[in-house]
PDB file of C-alpha atoms in Angstrom:
ATOM      1  CA  MET A   1     -14.646  75.751 -41.470  1.00 47.00           C
ATOM      2  CA  ASN A   2     -15.083  78.336 -38.774  1.00 56.00           C
ATOM      3  CA  THR A   3     -16.290  75.873 -36.131  1.00 57.00           C
ATOM      4  CA  ASN A   4     -13.732  77.134 -33.632  1.00 64.00           C
ATOM      5  CA  ARG A   5     -14.756  80.714 -34.108  1.00 62.00           C
ATOM      6  CA  ARG A   6     -18.367  79.768 -33.620  1.00 59.00           C
ATOM      7  CA  LYS A   7     -17.588  77.760 -30.484  1.00 60.00           C
ATOM      8  CA  LEU A   8     -15.532  80.599 -29.081  1.00 58.00           C
ATOM      9  CA  LEU A   9     -18.344  83.024 -29.747  1.00 55.00           C
ATOM     10  CA  VAL A  10     -20.884  80.763 -28.089  1.00 54.00           C
ATOM     11  CA  ARG A  11     -18.621  80.210 -25.061  1.00 57.00           C
ATOM     12  CA  THR A  12     -18.007  83.930 -24.752  1.00 53.00           C
ATOM     13  CA  LEU A  13     -21.726  84.528 -24.766  1.00 49.00           C
ATOM     14  CA  GLY A  14     -22.130  81.769 -22.172  1.00 50.00           C
ATOM     15  CA  THR A  15     -19.594  83.435 -19.882  1.00 50.00           C
ATOM     16  CA  VAL A  16     -21.324  86.785 -20.177  1.00 45.00           C
ATOM     17  CA  GLY A  17     -24.557  85.056 -19.210  1.00 42.00           C
ATOM     18  CA  LEU A  18     -23.012  83.594 -16.073  1.00 44.00           C
ATOM     19  CA  LEU A  19     -21.595  86.936 -14.995  1.00 44.00           C
ATOM     20  CA  GLY A  20     -24.929  88.614 -15.492  1.00 42.00           C
ATOM     21  CA  THR A  21     -27.924  88.134 -13.258  1.00 40.00           C
ATOM     22  CA  SER A  22     -29.915  85.916 -15.600  1.00 50.00           C
ATOM     23  CA  LYS A  23     -28.839  82.885 -17.581  1.00 59.00           C
ATOM     24  CA  VAL A  24     -28.577  83.266 -21.328  1.00 77.00           C
ATOM     25  CA  PHE A  25     -30.089  80.422 -23.268  1.00 85.00           C
ATOM     26  CA  ALA A  26     -29.454  79.557 -26.875  1.00 84.00           C
ATOM     27  CA  THR A  27     -32.158  80.505 -29.349  1.00 86.00           C
ATOM     28  CA  ALA A  28     -33.532  79.047 -32.540  1.00 87.00           C
ATOM     29  CA  GLU A  29     -31.480  81.689 -34.368  1.00 88.00           C
ATOM     30  CA  ASP A  30     -28.259  80.328 -32.827  1.00 89.00           C
ATOM     31  CA  VAL A  31     -29.129  76.872 -34.084  1.00 90.00           C
ATOM     32  CA  GLU A  32     -29.974  78.256 -37.521  1.00 89.00           C
ATOM     33  CA  ALA A  33     -26.597  80.003 -37.621  1.00 90.00           C
ATOM     34  CA  ALA A  34     -24.876  76.765 -36.598  1.00 89.00           C
ATOM     35  CA  ILE A  35     -26.688  74.851 -39.349  1.00 89.00           C
ATOM     36  CA  LYS A  36     -25.692  77.544 -41.853  1.00 89.00           C
ATOM     37  CA  ALA A  37     -22.054  77.155 -40.776  1.00 89.00           C
ATOM     38  CA  ILE A  38     -22.256  73.422 -41.585  1.00 88.00           C
ATOM     39  CA  ALA A  39     -24.313  73.689 -44.755  1.00 86.00           C
ATOM     40  CA  GLY A  40     -22.674  76.723 -46.362  1.00 85.00           C
ATOM     41  CA  ASP A  41     -24.469  77.319 -49.639  1.00 84.00           C
ATOM     42  CA  ALA A  42     -25.719  73.744 -49.940  1.00 83.00           C
ATOM     43  CA  GLU A  43     -29.443  73.143 -50.066  1.00 84.00           C
ATOM     44  CA  ILE A  44     -30.888  71.664 -46.884  1.00 87.00           C
ATOM     45  CA  THR A  45     -33.235  68.735 -47.423  1.00 86.00           C
ATOM     46  CA  GLN A  46     -35.310  66.460 -45.215  1.00 86.00           C
ATOM     47  CA  GLY A  47     -36.265  62.815 -45.399  1.00 85.00           C
ATOM     48  CA  ALA A  48     -33.280  60.472 -45.283  1.00 91.00           C
ATOM     49  CA  LEU A  49     -32.243  61.591 -41.799  1.00 95.00           C
ATOM     50  CA  THR A  50     -34.315  60.446 -38.830  1.00 96.00           C
ATOM     51  CA  LEU A  51     -33.856  61.877 -35.363  1.00 96.00           C
ATOM     52  CA  THR A  52     -35.472  59.782 -32.642  1.00 96.00           C
ATOM     53  CA  ALA A  53     -36.262  61.526 -29.367  1.00 96.00           C
ATOM     54  CA  PRO A  54     -38.984  61.113 -26.730  1.00 96.00           C
ATOM     55  CA  GLU A  55     -42.014  63.387 -26.986  1.00 95.00           C
ATOM     56  CA  ILE A  56     -41.931  63.931 -23.236  1.00 95.00           C
ATOM     57  CA  ALA A  57     -38.780  63.625 -21.156  1.00 93.00           C
ATOM     58  CA  GLU A  58     -39.440  63.405 -17.424  1.00 90.00           C
ATOM     59  CA  ASN A  59     -35.802  63.860 -16.527  1.00 91.00           C
ATOM     60  CA  GLY A  60     -33.925  66.466 -18.532  1.00 91.00           C
ATOM     61  CA  ASN A  61     -30.638  65.126 -17.175  1.00 92.00           C
ATOM     62  CA  SER A  62     -30.747  62.080 -19.389  1.00 94.00           C
ATOM     63  CA  VAL A  63     -32.777  62.203 -22.596  1.00 95.00           C
ATOM     64  CA  PRO A  64     -32.117  59.324 -24.998  1.00 96.00           C
ATOM     65  CA  ILE A  65     -31.763  60.309 -28.656  1.00 97.00           C
ATOM     66  CA  ALA A  66     -30.726  58.469 -31.810  1.00 97.00           C
ATOM     67  CA  VAL A  67     -29.874  59.536 -35.339  1.00 97.00           C
ATOM     68  CA  LEU A  68     -30.033  57.412 -38.475  1.00 97.00           C
ATOM     69  CA  VAL A  69     -29.356  58.227 -42.114  1.00 96.00           C
ATOM     70  CA  ASP A  70     -30.905  55.716 -44.529  1.00 93.00           C
ATOM     71  CA  GLY A  71     -28.672  53.672 -46.768  1.00 88.00           C
ATOM     72  CA  GLU A  72     -25.435  51.718 -46.586  1.00 88.00           C
ATOM     73  CA  LEU A  73     -22.183  53.633 -46.274  1.00 92.00           C
ATOM     74  CA  THR A  74     -19.625  53.034 -49.041  1.00 91.00           C
ATOM     75  CA  PRO A  75     -16.270  54.736 -49.765  1.00 92.00           C
ATOM     76  CA  GLU A  76     -18.020  56.561 -52.656  1.00 91.00           C
ATOM     77  CA  SER A  77     -21.064  57.721 -50.727  1.00 92.00           C
ATOM     78  CA  TYR A  78     -21.121  58.096 -46.971  1.00 94.00           C
ATOM     79  CA  VAL A  79     -22.282  60.373 -44.186  1.00 95.00           C
ATOM     80  CA  GLU A  80     -19.422  62.511 -42.926  1.00 95.00           C
ATOM     81  CA  SER A  81     -21.052  63.794 -39.773  1.00 95.00           C
ATOM     82  CA  VAL A  82     -24.297  64.279 -37.897  1.00 96.00           C
ATOM     83  CA  ALA A  83     -24.354  67.245 -35.524  1.00 96.00           C
ATOM     84  CA  VAL A  84     -27.027  67.584 -32.833  1.00 96.00           C
ATOM     85  CA  PHE A  85     -28.183  70.940 -31.497  1.00 95.00           C
ATOM     86  CA  ALA A  86     -30.619  71.997 -28.769  1.00 94.00           C
ATOM     87  CA  ASP A  87     -32.156  75.446 -29.139  1.00 93.00           C
ATOM     88  CA  GLY A  88     -33.093  75.980 -25.479  1.00 92.00           C
ATOM     89  CA  ASN A  89     -29.875  74.942 -23.721  1.00 92.00           C
ATOM     90  CA  PRO A  90     -27.208  77.371 -22.461  1.00 91.00           C
ATOM     91  CA  ASN A  91     -25.087  76.306 -25.463  1.00 91.00           C
ATOM     92  CA  PRO A  92     -26.727  75.001 -28.632  1.00 92.00           C
ATOM     93  CA  GLU A  93     -24.038  72.367 -29.402  1.00 94.00           C
ATOM     94  CA  VAL A  94     -24.726  68.903 -28.046  1.00 95.00           C
ATOM     95  CA  ILE A  95     -22.615  66.384 -29.924  1.00 96.00           C
ATOM     96  CA  THR A  96     -21.184  65.738 -33.384  1.00 97.00           C
ATOM     97  CA  PHE A  97     -20.955  62.159 -34.616  1.00 97.00           C
ATOM     98  CA  ASN A  98     -18.264  61.588 -37.268  1.00 97.00           C
ATOM     99  CA  PHE A  99     -18.762  58.559 -39.478  1.00 97.00           C
ATOM    100  CA  THR A 100     -16.458  56.772 -41.916  1.00 95.00           C
ATOM    101  CA  PRO A 101     -17.242  54.232 -44.661  1.00 94.00           C
ATOM    102  CA  ASP A 102     -16.200  51.585 -42.061  1.00 94.00           C
ATOM    103  CA  SER A 103     -19.122  52.632 -39.849  1.00 95.00           C
ATOM    104  CA  GLY A 104     -21.315  50.546 -42.178  1.00 93.00           C
ATOM    105  CA  GLU A 105     -24.451  52.376 -41.136  1.00 94.00           C
ATOM    106  CA  ALA A 106     -24.874  56.018 -40.100  1.00 95.00           C
ATOM    107  CA  PHE A 107     -26.533  55.270 -36.773  1.00 97.00           C
ATOM    108  CA  ALA A 108     -25.589  56.717 -33.403  1.00 97.00           C
ATOM    109  CA  ALA A 109     -27.348  57.059 -30.068  1.00 97.00           C
ATOM    110  CA  THR A 110     -26.545  58.836 -26.832  1.00 97.00           C
ATOM    111  CA  ARG A 111     -28.160  60.580 -23.855  1.00 96.00           C
ATOM    112  CA  LEU A 112     -28.253  64.308 -23.463  1.00 94.00           C
ATOM    113  CA  ARG A 113     -29.190  67.100 -21.084  1.00 94.00           C
ATOM    114  CA  LEU A 114     -32.044  69.432 -21.867  1.00 94.00           C
ATOM    115  CA  ALA A 115     -32.576  72.524 -19.719  1.00 92.00           C
ATOM    116  CA  LYS A 116     -36.238  72.964 -20.678  1.00 92.00           C
ATOM    117  CA  THR A 117     -38.832  72.110 -23.309  1.00 94.00           C
ATOM    118  CA  GLN A 118     -37.214  72.782 -26.676  1.00 94.00           C
ATOM    119  CA  ASN A 119     -36.382  71.598 -30.174  1.00 95.00           C
ATOM    120  CA  VAL A 120     -33.594  69.117 -30.789  1.00 96.00           C
ATOM    121  CA  VAL A 121     -32.149  69.458 -34.287  1.00 95.00           C
ATOM    122  CA  ALA A 122     -29.938  66.977 -36.147  1.00 96.00           C
ATOM    123  CA  VAL A 123     -27.922  68.025 -39.202  1.00 95.00           C
ATOM    124  CA  ALA A 124     -26.236  65.428 -41.421  1.00 95.00           C
ATOM    125  CA  LYS A 125     -23.526  66.223 -43.931  1.00 94.00           C
ATOM    126  CA  MET A 126     -22.838  63.753 -46.754  1.00 93.00           C
ATOM    127  CA  ASN A 127     -19.417  63.437 -48.400  1.00 92.00           C
ATOM    128  CA  ASP A 128     -20.860  64.995 -51.593  1.00 90.00           C
ATOM    129  CA  GLY A 129     -21.859  68.118 -49.653  1.00 90.00           C
ATOM    130  CA  THR A 130     -25.570  67.318 -49.356  1.00 91.00           C
ATOM    131  CA  VAL A 131     -27.072  68.469 -46.061  1.00 94.00           C
ATOM    132  CA  LEU A 132     -30.024  66.801 -44.332  1.00 94.00           C
ATOM    133  CA  THR A 133     -31.908  67.896 -41.270  1.00 95.00           C
ATOM    134  CA  ASP A 134     -34.584  66.679 -38.860  1.00 95.00           C
ATOM    135  CA  THR A 135     -36.152  68.337 -35.814  1.00 95.00           C
ATOM    136  CA  LYS A 136     -38.012  66.933 -32.801  1.00 95.00           C
ATOM    137  CA  ASN A 137     -39.705  68.888 -30.041  1.00 96.00           C
ATOM    138  CA  VAL A 138     -39.053  67.427 -26.601  1.00 95.00           C
ATOM    139  CA  LYS A 139     -41.191  68.435 -23.612  1.00 95.00           C
ATOM    140  CA  VAL A 140     -39.054  68.441 -20.496  1.00 93.00           C
ATOM    141  CA  THR A 141     -40.696  67.996 -17.083  1.00 88.00           C
ATOM    142  CA  ILE A 142     -37.603  68.618 -14.927  1.00 81.00           C
ATOM    143  CA  GLY A 143     -34.747  70.550 -16.516  1.00 77.00           C
ATOM    144  CA  GLY A 144     -31.294  69.070 -16.538  1.00 71.00           C
ATOM    145  CA  CYS A 145     -28.671  71.773 -16.469  1.00 62.00           C
ATOM    146  CA  GLY A 146     -28.460  72.591 -12.768  1.00 57.00           C
ATOM    147  CA  GLY A 147     -28.187  76.139 -11.578  1.00 43.00           C
TER     148      GLY A 147
ATOM    149  CA  MET B   1     -10.622  56.253 -13.292  1.00 59.00           C
ATOM    150  CA  ALA B   2     -13.400  53.840 -13.654  1.00 69.00           C
ATOM    151  CA  LYS B   3     -13.258  51.059 -16.160  1.00 83.00           C
ATOM    152  CA  PRO B   4     -15.459  51.675 -19.226  1.00 94.00           C
ATOM    153  CA  ARG B   5     -18.261  49.238 -20.014  1.00 96.00           C
ATOM    154  CA  ILE B   6     -18.266  48.157 -23.656  1.00 97.00           C
ATOM    155  CA  LYS B   7     -20.406  45.694 -25.593  1.00 97.00           C
ATOM    156  CA  VAL B   8     -19.004  44.239 -28.823  1.00 96.00           C
ATOM    157  CA  PRO B   9     -20.173  40.884 -30.229  1.00 96.00           C
ATOM    158  CA  LYS B  10     -17.527  38.158 -29.799  1.00 95.00           C
ATOM    159  CA  LYS B  11     -18.113  36.734 -33.269  1.00 95.00           C
ATOM    160  CA  ALA B  12     -19.441  38.017 -36.591  1.00 96.00           C
ATOM    161  CA  ALA B  13     -19.456  37.122 -40.266  1.00 96.00           C
ATOM    162  CA  ALA B  14     -17.329  39.119 -42.726  1.00 95.00           C
ATOM    163  CA  GLY B  15     -19.278  42.117 -44.000  1.00 93.00           C
ATOM    164  CA  ASP B  16     -21.617  42.249 -41.007  1.00 94.00           C
ATOM    165  CA  VAL B  17     -22.589  45.606 -39.561  1.00 95.00           C
ATOM    166  CA  ILE B  18     -22.276  45.088 -35.807  1.00 96.00           C
ATOM    167  CA  LYS B  19     -23.688  47.045 -32.861  1.00 97.00           C
ATOM    168  CA  ILE B  20     -21.306  48.603 -30.365  1.00 97.00           C
ATOM    169  CA  LYS B  21     -22.318  50.142 -27.040  1.00 97.00           C
ATOM    170  CA  ALA B  22     -19.882  52.036 -24.847  1.00 97.00           C
ATOM    171  CA  LEU B  23     -20.322  53.740 -21.487  1.00 96.00           C
ATOM    172  CA  VAL B  24     -17.754  55.392 -19.270  1.00 95.00           C
ATOM    173  CA  SER B  25     -18.190  56.767 -15.740  1.00 94.00           C
ATOM    174  CA  HIS B  26     -17.607  60.499 -15.751  1.00 93.00           C
ATOM    175  CA  THR B  27     -19.318  63.413 -14.011  1.00 92.00           C
ATOM    176  CA  MET B  28     -19.403  65.517 -17.222  1.00 93.00           C
ATOM    177  CA  GLU B  29     -19.412  68.705 -15.124  1.00 92.00           C
ATOM    178  CA  SER B  30     -21.015  71.197 -17.499  1.00 90.00           C
ATOM    179  CA  GLY B  31     -19.460  74.415 -16.203  1.00 89.00           C
ATOM    180  CA  GLN B  32     -23.006  75.794 -15.772  1.00 87.00           C
ATOM    181  CA  ARG B  33     -23.575  74.750 -12.171  1.00 89.00           C
ATOM    182  CA  LYS B  34     -22.716  76.708  -9.045  1.00 89.00           C
ATOM    183  CA  ASP B  35     -21.657  75.455  -5.615  1.00 88.00           C
ATOM    184  CA  LYS B  36     -23.204  76.548  -2.282  1.00 91.00           C
ATOM    185  CA  GLU B  37     -21.138  79.753  -2.222  1.00 91.00           C
ATOM    186  CA  GLY B  38     -22.345  80.667  -5.692  1.00 89.00           C
ATOM    187  CA  ASN B  39     -19.028  79.980  -7.414  1.00 92.00           C
ATOM    188  CA  VAL B  40     -19.196  78.353 -10.810  1.00 92.00           C
ATOM    189  CA  ILE B  41     -18.017  74.751 -10.724  1.00 92.00           C
ATOM    190  CA  PRO B  42     -15.411  74.573 -13.506  1.00 93.00           C
ATOM    191  CA  ARG B  43     -16.207  72.576 -16.615  1.00 92.00           C
ATOM    192  CA  LYS B  44     -14.741  69.079 -16.812  1.00 94.00           C
ATOM    193  CA  ILE B  45     -16.098  66.802 -19.503  1.00 94.00           C
ATOM    194  CA  ILE B  46     -15.075  64.118 -21.947  1.00 95.00           C
ATOM    195  CA  ASN B  47     -14.819  66.179 -25.140  1.00 95.00           C
ATOM    196  CA  LYS B  48     -13.770  63.532 -27.652  1.00 97.00           C
ATOM    197  CA  PHE B  49     -14.457  59.862 -28.270  1.00 97.00           C
ATOM    198  CA  VAL B  50     -12.722  57.763 -30.917  1.00 97.00           C
ATOM    199  CA  CYS B  51     -13.300  54.133 -31.870  1.00 97.00           C
ATOM    200  CA  SER B  52     -10.802  52.510 -34.236  1.00 97.00           C
ATOM    201  CA  PHE B  53     -10.532  49.031 -35.667  1.00 96.00           C
ATOM    202  CA  ASN B  54      -7.055  47.616 -36.392  1.00 95.00           C
ATOM    203  CA  GLY B  55      -5.655  51.136 -36.333  1.00 93.00           C
ATOM    204  CA  SER B  56      -8.117  52.991 -38.561  1.00 94.00           C
ATOM    205  CA  THR B  57     -10.892  55.198 -37.244  1.00 96.00           C
ATOM    206  CA  VAL B  58     -14.395  53.737 -37.522  1.00 96.00           C
ATOM    207  CA  PHE B  59     -16.409  56.305 -35.601  1.00 97.00           C
ATOM    208  CA  SER B  60     -15.656  59.350 -33.514  1.00 97.00           C
ATOM    209  CA  CYS B  61     -17.539  62.164 -31.878  1.00 96.00           C
ATOM    210  CA  ASP B  62     -16.981  65.659 -30.551  1.00 97.00           C
ATOM    211  CA  ILE B  63     -18.824  66.046 -27.289  1.00 96.00           C
ATOM    212  CA  ASP B  64     -20.188  69.206 -25.678  1.00 95.00           C
ATOM    213  CA  PRO B  65     -21.379  69.710 -22.077  1.00 94.00           C
ATOM    214  CA  ALA B  66     -24.988  68.914 -23.065  1.00 94.00           C
ATOM    215  CA  VAL B  67     -24.198  65.192 -23.046  1.00 95.00           C
ATOM    216  CA  SER B  68     -25.353  63.436 -19.856  1.00 94.00           C
ATOM    217  CA  ALA B  69     -23.094  62.246 -17.049  1.00 93.00           C
ATOM    218  CA  ASN B  70     -21.607  58.798 -17.644  1.00 94.00           C
ATOM    219  CA  PRO B  71     -21.711  59.343 -21.422  1.00 95.00           C
ATOM    220  CA  TYR B  72     -23.338  56.482 -23.291  1.00 96.00           C
ATOM    221  CA  LEU B  73     -22.753  55.922 -26.990  1.00 97.00           C
ATOM    222  CA  GLU B  74     -24.169  53.383 -29.381  1.00 97.00           C
ATOM    223  CA  PHE B  75     -23.016  53.064 -32.976  1.00 97.00           C
ATOM    224  CA  ARG B  76     -22.308  50.593 -35.776  1.00 96.00           C
ATOM    225  CA  ALA B  77     -19.197  49.183 -37.445  1.00 96.00           C
ATOM    226  CA  LYS B  78     -18.705  47.073 -40.538  1.00 95.00           C
ATOM    227  CA  VAL B  79     -16.238  44.236 -39.946  1.00 95.00           C
ATOM    228  CA  MET B  80     -14.406  42.419 -42.745  1.00 95.00           C
ATOM    229  CA  GLU B  81     -11.697  40.629 -40.692  1.00 95.00           C
ATOM    230  CA  SER B  82     -10.829  39.592 -37.147  1.00 96.00           C
ATOM    231  CA  GLY B  83      -9.181  42.268 -35.091  1.00 96.00           C
ATOM    232  CA  THR B  84      -9.295  44.640 -32.170  1.00 97.00           C
ATOM    233  CA  PHE B  85     -11.409  47.676 -31.508  1.00 97.00           C
ATOM    234  CA  THR B  86      -9.754  50.408 -29.483  1.00 97.00           C
ATOM    235  CA  PHE B  87     -11.805  53.002 -27.631  1.00 97.00           C
ATOM    236  CA  GLN B  88     -10.462  56.340 -26.417  1.00 97.00           C
ATOM    237  CA  TRP B  89     -12.202  58.957 -24.320  1.00 96.00           C
ATOM    238  CA  THR B  90     -10.365  62.286 -23.998  1.00 96.00           C
ATOM    239  CA  ASP B  91     -10.986  64.471 -20.942  1.00 95.00           C
ATOM    240  CA  ASP B  92     -10.819  68.291 -20.816  1.00 94.00           C
ATOM    241  CA  ASP B  93      -7.615  67.867 -18.758  1.00 94.00           C
ATOM    242  CA  SER B  94      -6.238  65.906 -21.794  1.00 92.00           C
ATOM    243  CA  SER B  95      -6.065  62.609 -19.886  1.00 94.00           C
ATOM    244  CA  VAL B  96      -7.269  59.653 -21.948  1.00 95.00           C
ATOM    245  CA  ILE B  97      -9.287  56.621 -20.884  1.00 95.00           C
ATOM    246  CA  GLU B  98      -8.505  53.651 -23.117  1.00 95.00           C
ATOM    247  CA  ALA B  99     -10.063  50.234 -23.653  1.00 96.00           C
ATOM    248  CA  GLU B 100      -9.869  47.370 -26.150  1.00 96.00           C
ATOM    249  CA  LYS B 101     -12.204  44.627 -27.404  1.00 96.00           C
ATOM    250  CA  SER B 102     -11.419  41.870 -29.876  1.00 96.00           C
ATOM    251  CA  ILE B 103     -13.772  40.292 -32.378  1.00 97.00           C
ATOM    252  CA  GLU B 104     -13.492  37.061 -34.301  1.00 96.00           C
ATOM    253  CA  VAL B 105     -14.716  37.339 -37.896  1.00 95.00           C
ATOM    254  CA  ALA B 106     -15.399  34.210 -39.881  1.00 88.00           C
TER     255      ALA B 106
END
C-alpha cells in the first residue's frame, strides 16, 4: 500500500499551504483519492457500515463520531480497518481504526476536530477485500483547527 | 504525563463482547496553529494507540492531527478468559504512555 506516499504528499501540500498566504484545505477529490488508495479495484458498497455523527456541531474542536459495521467478527470474516476522512480539514485523514477478530464487534468511537461545515467519510475494509463506505454531512458552528 | 482514564468491566462471562473506554490527557497540537508572533506551533500528537489482551492485539488505531485534544476512544473486545488489557499511546516524540486493566472472566 502506498499510504506513506499519500501521507507525505498530503503533508507536503499542507506545508505549502502554511507558507502561502491562504490556508489550503482538503477537497472532496482528496478524500476520493484516499478512498481509492484503500479500495484499489474493489467495488465500493454501502449499507453494512454506519457512521454516526451529529447533524450540527456547535464546537468544531470536539465532534463525537462513531463507526459500526454490522455482524460479529470471526477469524474467517472480520473488518480489517475503518478509516475516517474529513473533506474540509487542512488534512483529510482523521483516524484509522484497526480491528482484529478479538475485537468481537467492529465498533469504535472518538472525538474529532472539524475546521468548517463538511462531509465526514468512513471507509471500511473487510478481510476478503470488500470495501464499505458511509458519509455524513456535519454543520460546524465554530471551526476547530485554530489559525 | 498524566495518568490515562480507562473503563473496563471488572467481570464478564466467557464470550462476552465488552465495552472499553479510554482517555488520555494530551494537547494534540495539530501543527496548524500559530503563536502570537505568527510562528507555526510544531505538531505534537499521539499518533498511535494499541490495546492488547494477554499479549495479542485486540484493537489499534493510527491517529492524525484531526483528533481532538485529550483523545477519547471507545471500542469493543471479546473476552474468553481472565487476563490483562494493556493500553499504549505513542507520542510523536516516540515516548509511550502505558496502562493496564485486569478483567475476571467466569
